Amino acid sequence: MSRLPKGSPRPDYAPDTLLVTAGRDPQRFDGFVNVPIVRGSTVLSPTVHDLEHHTGRYSYGRRGNPSVEALETALAELEGGAGVVLTPSGLSAVSTALLAVLQAGDHLLMVDTAYAPTRRVCNEVLRRFNIETTFYDPLIGAGIAALFRPNTRAVFMEAPGSQSFEMQDVPAIVAAAAGREIVTLIDNTWATPLYFRPHDVGVDLSIQAGTKYLGGHSDLNLGTISANERCYRRLRTTHGDLGLTVAPEDAFLAARGLRTLSVRLARHQESALTVARWLAGRPEVLRVLHPALPEDPGHAIWARDFKGASGLFSIVLKPASKPSVDAFLDSLALFGLGYSWGGFESLAIPFDCSTYRSATKWAPGGPAVRLHIGLEDPADLIADLEQGLRQLVPA
Ligand SMILES: *Cc1c(COP(=O)(O)O)cnc(C)c1O
């Protein structure tokens, strides 16, 4: 931060302190606490010499902008990698990371429980460039080695799994890939680098849909990719060659979200656990899918590797008629029906993974609902769910 005398070594700040200090430089902006929103494409050079030798800090809006750079810098400190690039959405962060490390003829291992649109990147986009994908069971752990082929170049993880919340043994998968020409990637949107730092266990590329908790207010789409030394150059080059930029307003909002990420996540975590425990005791509920609950099959791995849990989990209801499950969801006053999550508000969606998973079978034993627990008082959320559950008619 700017208050340190120039050139003095940075102290080793704890994550909560980094959230406050990282990516800010008040002295550079006339004392204003936050890096301002700088709009612009053209950057003028004072002389031809400066133009031709790129002597300025910026050369062109697409290639660097103070608002965007501030967020990249802050996230790089938090992730503990070599550098971060920003993309216009979480999904474009997934596709950009994959395009940075794969080429025609390569083989990709993709977790079967990945965010569903990530599957389309593999099946629709990468396939057209002769990159083959094998989907694997999230519980495979060290067994991933049996799926390696001579042309396997990447293993993509997401933990816990999208919708169904299976944990993955990330260190075991990284260890299996070590010493080979295989890059490891993870979609870390659920935990954020506050609750799990992928680079610390050797993952090469760490992806977040900044749309979710980083933004935190349901008002932007953004993706972030952090790379370690092994992959940063490739990532930065591909990102530049693809011509990706994010709006300075969105970078500003995400940087603003970053300052309060820790306090928001702590409340999401606490309230979600309160609601999850209450749901686990309800007669209408067959199972709660939440790795921070001791009875969850993924709990041991979660407790070993993660520092916390966010506000997103699922429930499986005892068999109930479809109209009555719809009536349950329609009756909720505080839970909005909407995709995405990570904002301050609670959300609910019904889901069914059975139509698209290919390496595993989704047969939970009843209708499934995903919940995002927002920042409302959990007692109000529980009361809302309690009246809603009365709508269910056993099948
Ligand atoms: C939402 C989400 C994404 C995609 O983010 P967008 O900004 O909507 O493109 C990717 N991964 C996970 C796990 C997500 O939840």
mmCIF file with all atom_site columns, C-alpha atoms in Angstrom, residues 275-360:
data_model
loop_
_atom_site.group_PDB
_atom_site.id
_atom_site.type_symbol
_atom_site.label_atom_id
_atom_site.label_alt_id
_atom_site.label_comp_id
_atom_site.label_asym_id
_atom_site.label_entity_id
_atom_site.label_seq_id
_atom_site.pdbx_PDB_ins_code
_atom_site.Cartn_x
_atom_site.Cartn_y
_atom_site.Cartn_z
_atom_site.occupancy
_atom_site.B_iso_or_equiv
_atom_site.pdbx_formal_charge
_atom_site.auth_seq_id
_atom_site.auth_comp_id
_atom_site.auth_asym_id
_atom_site.auth_atom_id
_atom_site.pdbx_PDB_model_num
ATOM 1  C CA . VAL A 1 275 ? -30.758 -23.368 7.877   1.00 0.00 ? 275 VAL A CA 1
ATOM 2  C CA . ALA A 1 276 ? -29.066 -26.594 6.703   1.00 0.00 ? 276 ALA A CA 1
ATOM 3  C CA . ARG A 1 277 ? -29.157 -28.107 10.216  1.00 0.00 ? 277 ARG A CA 1
ATOM 4  C CA . TRP A 1 278 ? -32.799 -27.156 10.585  1.00 0.00 ? 278 TRP A CA 1
ATOM 5  C CA . LEU A 1 279 ? -33.619 -28.737 7.222   1.00 0.00 ? 279 LEU A CA 1
ATOM 6  C CA . ALA A 1 280 ? -31.710 -31.928 8.169   1.00 0.00 ? 280 ALA A CA 1
ATOM 7  C CA . GLY A 1 281 ? -34.162 -32.391 11.046  1.00 0.00 ? 281 GLY A CA 1
ATOM 8  C CA . ARG A 1 282 ? -37.304 -31.937 8.964   1.00 0.00 ? 282 ARG A CA 1
ATOM 9  C CA . PRO A 1 283 ? -39.452 -34.980 8.113   1.00 0.00 ? 283 PRO A CA 1
ATOM 10 C CA . GLU A 1 284 ? -39.950 -33.778 4.498   1.00 0.00 ? 284 GLU A CA 1
ATOM 11 C CA . VAL A 1 285 ? -36.194 -33.785 3.824   1.00 0.00 ? 285 VAL A CA 1
ATOM 12 C CA . LEU A 1 286 ? -34.352 -36.941 2.763   1.00 0.00 ? 286 LEU A CA 1
ATOM 13 C CA . ARG A 1 287 ? -30.826 -35.501 2.715   1.00 0.00 ? 287 ARG A CA 1
ATOM 14 C CA . VAL A 1 288 ? -28.973 -32.210 2.944   1.00 0.00 ? 288 VAL A CA 1
ATOM 15 C CA . LEU A 1 289 ? -26.038 -31.901 0.526   1.00 0.00 ? 289 LEU A CA 1
ATOM 16 C CA . HIS A 1 290 ? -23.594 -29.631 2.370   1.00 0.00 ? 290 HIS A CA 1
ATOM 17 C CA . PRO A 1 291 ? -19.954 -30.674 2.930   1.00 0.00 ? 291 PRO A CA 1
ATOM 18 C CA . ALA A 1 292 ? -19.622 -28.699 6.180   1.00 0.00 ? 292 ALA A CA 1
ATOM 19 C CA . LEU A 1 293 ? -22.208 -30.952 7.863   1.00 0.00 ? 293 LEU A CA 1
ATOM 20 C CA . PRO A 1 294 ? -20.407 -33.790 9.736   1.00 0.00 ? 294 PRO A CA 1
ATOM 21 C CA . GLU A 1 295 ? -22.721 -36.446 8.246   1.00 0.00 ? 295 GLU A CA 1
ATOM 22 C CA . ASP A 1 296 ? -21.939 -35.373 4.650   1.00 0.00 ? 296 ASP A CA 1
ATOM 23 C CA . PRO A 1 297 ? -19.821 -37.936 2.713   1.00 0.00 ? 297 PRO A CA 1
ATOM 24 C CA . GLY A 1 298 ? -17.418 -35.144 1.666   1.00 0.00 ? 298 GLY A CA 1
ATOM 25 C CA . HIS A 1 299 ? -17.004 -33.726 5.158   1.00 0.00 ? 299 HIS A CA 1
ATOM 26 C CA . ALA A 1 300 ? -13.559 -35.188 5.951   1.00 0.00 ? 300 ALA A CA 1
ATOM 27 C CA . ILE A 1 301 ? -12.022 -33.747 2.783   1.00 0.00 ? 301 ILE A CA 1
ATOM 28 C CA . TRP A 1 302 ? -13.772 -30.419 3.293   1.00 0.00 ? 302 TRP A CA 1
ATOM 29 C CA . ALA A 1 303 ? -12.511 -30.185 6.888   1.00 0.00 ? 303 ALA A CA 1
ATOM 30 C CA . ARG A 1 304 ? -8.978  -31.122 5.831   1.00 0.00 ? 304 ARG A CA 1
ATOM 31 C CA . ASP A 1 305 ? -8.648  -28.704 2.892   1.00 0.00 ? 305 ASP A CA 1
ATOM 32 C CA . PHE A 1 306 ? -11.135 -25.833 3.296   1.00 0.00 ? 306 PHE A CA 1
ATOM 33 C CA . LYS A 1 307 ? -11.227 -23.014 5.846   1.00 0.00 ? 307 LYS A CA 1
ATOM 34 C CA . GLY A 1 308 ? -14.952 -22.410 5.495   1.00 0.00 ? 308 GLY A CA 1
ATOM 35 C CA . ALA A 1 309 ? -18.177 -22.956 3.582   1.00 0.00 ? 309 ALA A CA 1
ATOM 36 C CA . SER A 1 310 ? -20.233 -20.457 1.653   1.00 0.00 ? 310 SER A CA 1
ATOM 37 C CA . GLY A 1 311 ? -24.006 -20.047 1.539   1.00 0.00 ? 311 GLY A CA 1
ATOM 38 C CA . LEU A 1 312 ? -24.897 -22.461 -1.267  1.00 0.00 ? 312 LEU A CA 1
ATOM 39 C CA . PHE A 1 313 ? -26.119 -26.033 -0.692  1.00 0.00 ? 313 PHE A CA 1
ATOM 40 C CA . SER A 1 314 ? -28.874 -28.398 -1.805  1.00 0.00 ? 314 SER A CA 1
ATOM 41 C CA . ILE A 1 315 ? -31.566 -30.556 -0.284  1.00 0.00 ? 315 ILE A CA 1
ATOM 42 C CA . VAL A 1 316 ? -33.185 -33.751 -1.520  1.00 0.00 ? 316 VAL A CA 1
ATOM 43 C CA . LEU A 1 317 ? -36.838 -33.985 -0.548  1.00 0.00 ? 317 LEU A CA 1
ATOM 44 C CA . LYS A 1 318 ? -38.653 -37.218 0.162   1.00 0.00 ? 318 LYS A CA 1
ATOM 45 C CA . PRO A 1 319 ? -40.611 -38.243 -2.959  1.00 0.00 ? 319 PRO A CA 1
ATOM 46 C CA . ALA A 1 320 ? -43.283 -35.613 -3.542  1.00 0.00 ? 320 ALA A CA 1
ATOM 47 C CA . SER A 1 321 ? -45.482 -34.721 -6.504  1.00 0.00 ? 321 SER A CA 1
ATOM 48 C CA . LYS A 1 322 ? -44.005 -32.248 -9.002  1.00 0.00 ? 322 LYS A CA 1
ATOM 49 C CA . PRO A 1 323 ? -46.923 -29.794 -8.613  1.00 0.00 ? 323 PRO A CA 1
ATOM 50 C CA . SER A 1 324 ? -46.439 -29.776 -4.837  1.00 0.00 ? 324 SER A CA 1
ATOM 51 C CA . VAL A 1 325 ? -42.685 -29.134 -5.148  1.00 0.00 ? 325 VAL A CA 1
ATOM 52 C CA . ASP A 1 326 ? -43.524 -26.256 -7.498  1.00 0.00 ? 326 ASP A CA 1
ATOM 53 C CA . ALA A 1 327 ? -46.089 -25.008 -4.950  1.00 0.00 ? 327 ALA A CA 1
ATOM 54 C CA . PHE A 1 328 ? -43.406 -25.161 -2.218  1.00 0.00 ? 328 PHE A CA 1
ATOM 55 C CA . LEU A 1 329 ? -41.047 -23.003 -4.295  1.00 0.00 ? 329 LEU A CA 1
ATOM 56 C CA . ASP A 1 330 ? -43.806 -20.660 -5.511  1.00 0.00 ? 330 ASP A CA 1
ATOM 57 C CA . SER A 1 331 ? -44.919 -20.052 -1.912  1.00 0.00 ? 331 SER A CA 1
ATOM 58 C CA . LEU A 1 332 ? -41.538 -18.795 -0.725  1.00 0.00 ? 332 LEU A CA 1
ATOM 59 C CA . ALA A 1 333 ? -41.519 -15.071 0.004   1.00 0.00 ? 333 ALA A CA 1
ATOM 60 C CA . LEU A 1 334 ? -37.833 -14.528 0.824   1.00 0.00 ? 334 LEU A CA 1
ATOM 61 C CA . PHE A 1 335 ? -36.244 -17.001 -1.607  1.00 0.00 ? 335 PHE A CA 1
ATOM 62 C CA . GLY A 1 336 ? -36.239 -15.659 -5.154  1.00 0.00 ? 336 GLY A CA 1
ATOM 63 C CA . LEU A 1 337 ? -36.480 -18.157 -8.009  1.00 0.00 ? 337 LEU A CA 1
ATOM 64 C CA . GLY A 1 338 ? -33.423 -17.428 -10.041 1.00 0.00 ? 338 GLY A CA 1
ATOM 65 C CA . TYR A 1 339 ? -30.130 -18.745 -11.379 1.00 0.00 ? 339 TYR A CA 1
ATOM 66 C CA . SER A 1 340 ? -26.826 -17.431 -10.187 1.00 0.00 ? 340 SER A CA 1
ATOM 67 C CA . TRP A 1 341 ? -26.092 -16.868 -6.479  1.00 0.00 ? 341 TRP A CA 1
ATOM 68 C CA . GLY A 1 342 ? -23.554 -15.135 -4.228  1.00 0.00 ? 342 GLY A CA 1
ATOM 69 C CA . GLY A 1 343 ? -25.578 -11.949 -3.793  1.00 0.00 ? 343 GLY A CA 1
ATOM 70 C CA . PHE A 1 344 ? -27.013 -10.643 -0.531  1.00 0.00 ? 344 PHE A CA 1
ATOM 71 C CA . GLU A 1 345 ? -30.390 -12.284 -1.195  1.00 0.00 ? 345 GLU A CA 1
ATOM 72 C CA . SER A 1 346 ? -31.649 -15.829 -0.770  1.00 0.00 ? 346 SER A CA 1
ATOM 73 C CA . LEU A 1 347 ? -32.528 -17.958 -3.805  1.00 0.00 ? 347 LEU A CA 1
ATOM 74 C CA . ALA A 1 348 ? -34.020 -21.353 -4.604  1.00 0.00 ? 348 ALA A CA 1
ATOM 75 C CA . ILE A 1 349 ? -34.121 -23.474 -7.766  1.00 0.00 ? 349 ILE A CA 1
ATOM 76 C CA . PRO A 1 350 ? -35.276 -27.009 -8.487  1.00 0.00 ? 350 PRO A CA 1
ATOM 77 C CA . PHE A 1 351 ? -32.672 -29.078 -10.340 1.00 0.00 ? 351 PHE A CA 1
ATOM 78 C CA . ASP A 1 352 ? -32.104 -32.476 -11.912 1.00 0.00 ? 352 ASP A CA 1
ATOM 79 C CA . CYS A 1 353 ? -28.599 -33.508 -13.034 1.00 0.00 ? 353 CYS A CA 1
ATOM 80 C CA . SER A 1 354 ? -29.734 -36.853 -14.488 1.00 0.00 ? 354 SER A CA 1
ATOM 81 C CA . THR A 1 355 ? -30.165 -35.492 -18.020 1.00 0.00 ? 355 THR A CA 1
ATOM 82 C CA . TYR A 1 356 ? -26.566 -34.414 -18.579 1.00 0.00 ? 356 TYR A CA 1
ATOM 83 C CA . ARG A 1 357 ? -24.092 -36.243 -16.324 1.00 0.00 ? 357 ARG A CA 1
ATOM 84 C CA . SER A 1 358 ? -22.249 -39.037 -18.091 1.00 0.00 ? 358 SER A CA 1
ATOM 85 C CA . ALA A 1 359 ? -19.625 -40.561 -15.750 1.00 0.00 ? 359 ALA A CA 1
ATOM 86 C CA . THR A 1 360 ? -21.880 -40.764 -12.705 1.00 0.00 ? 360 THR A CA 1
#
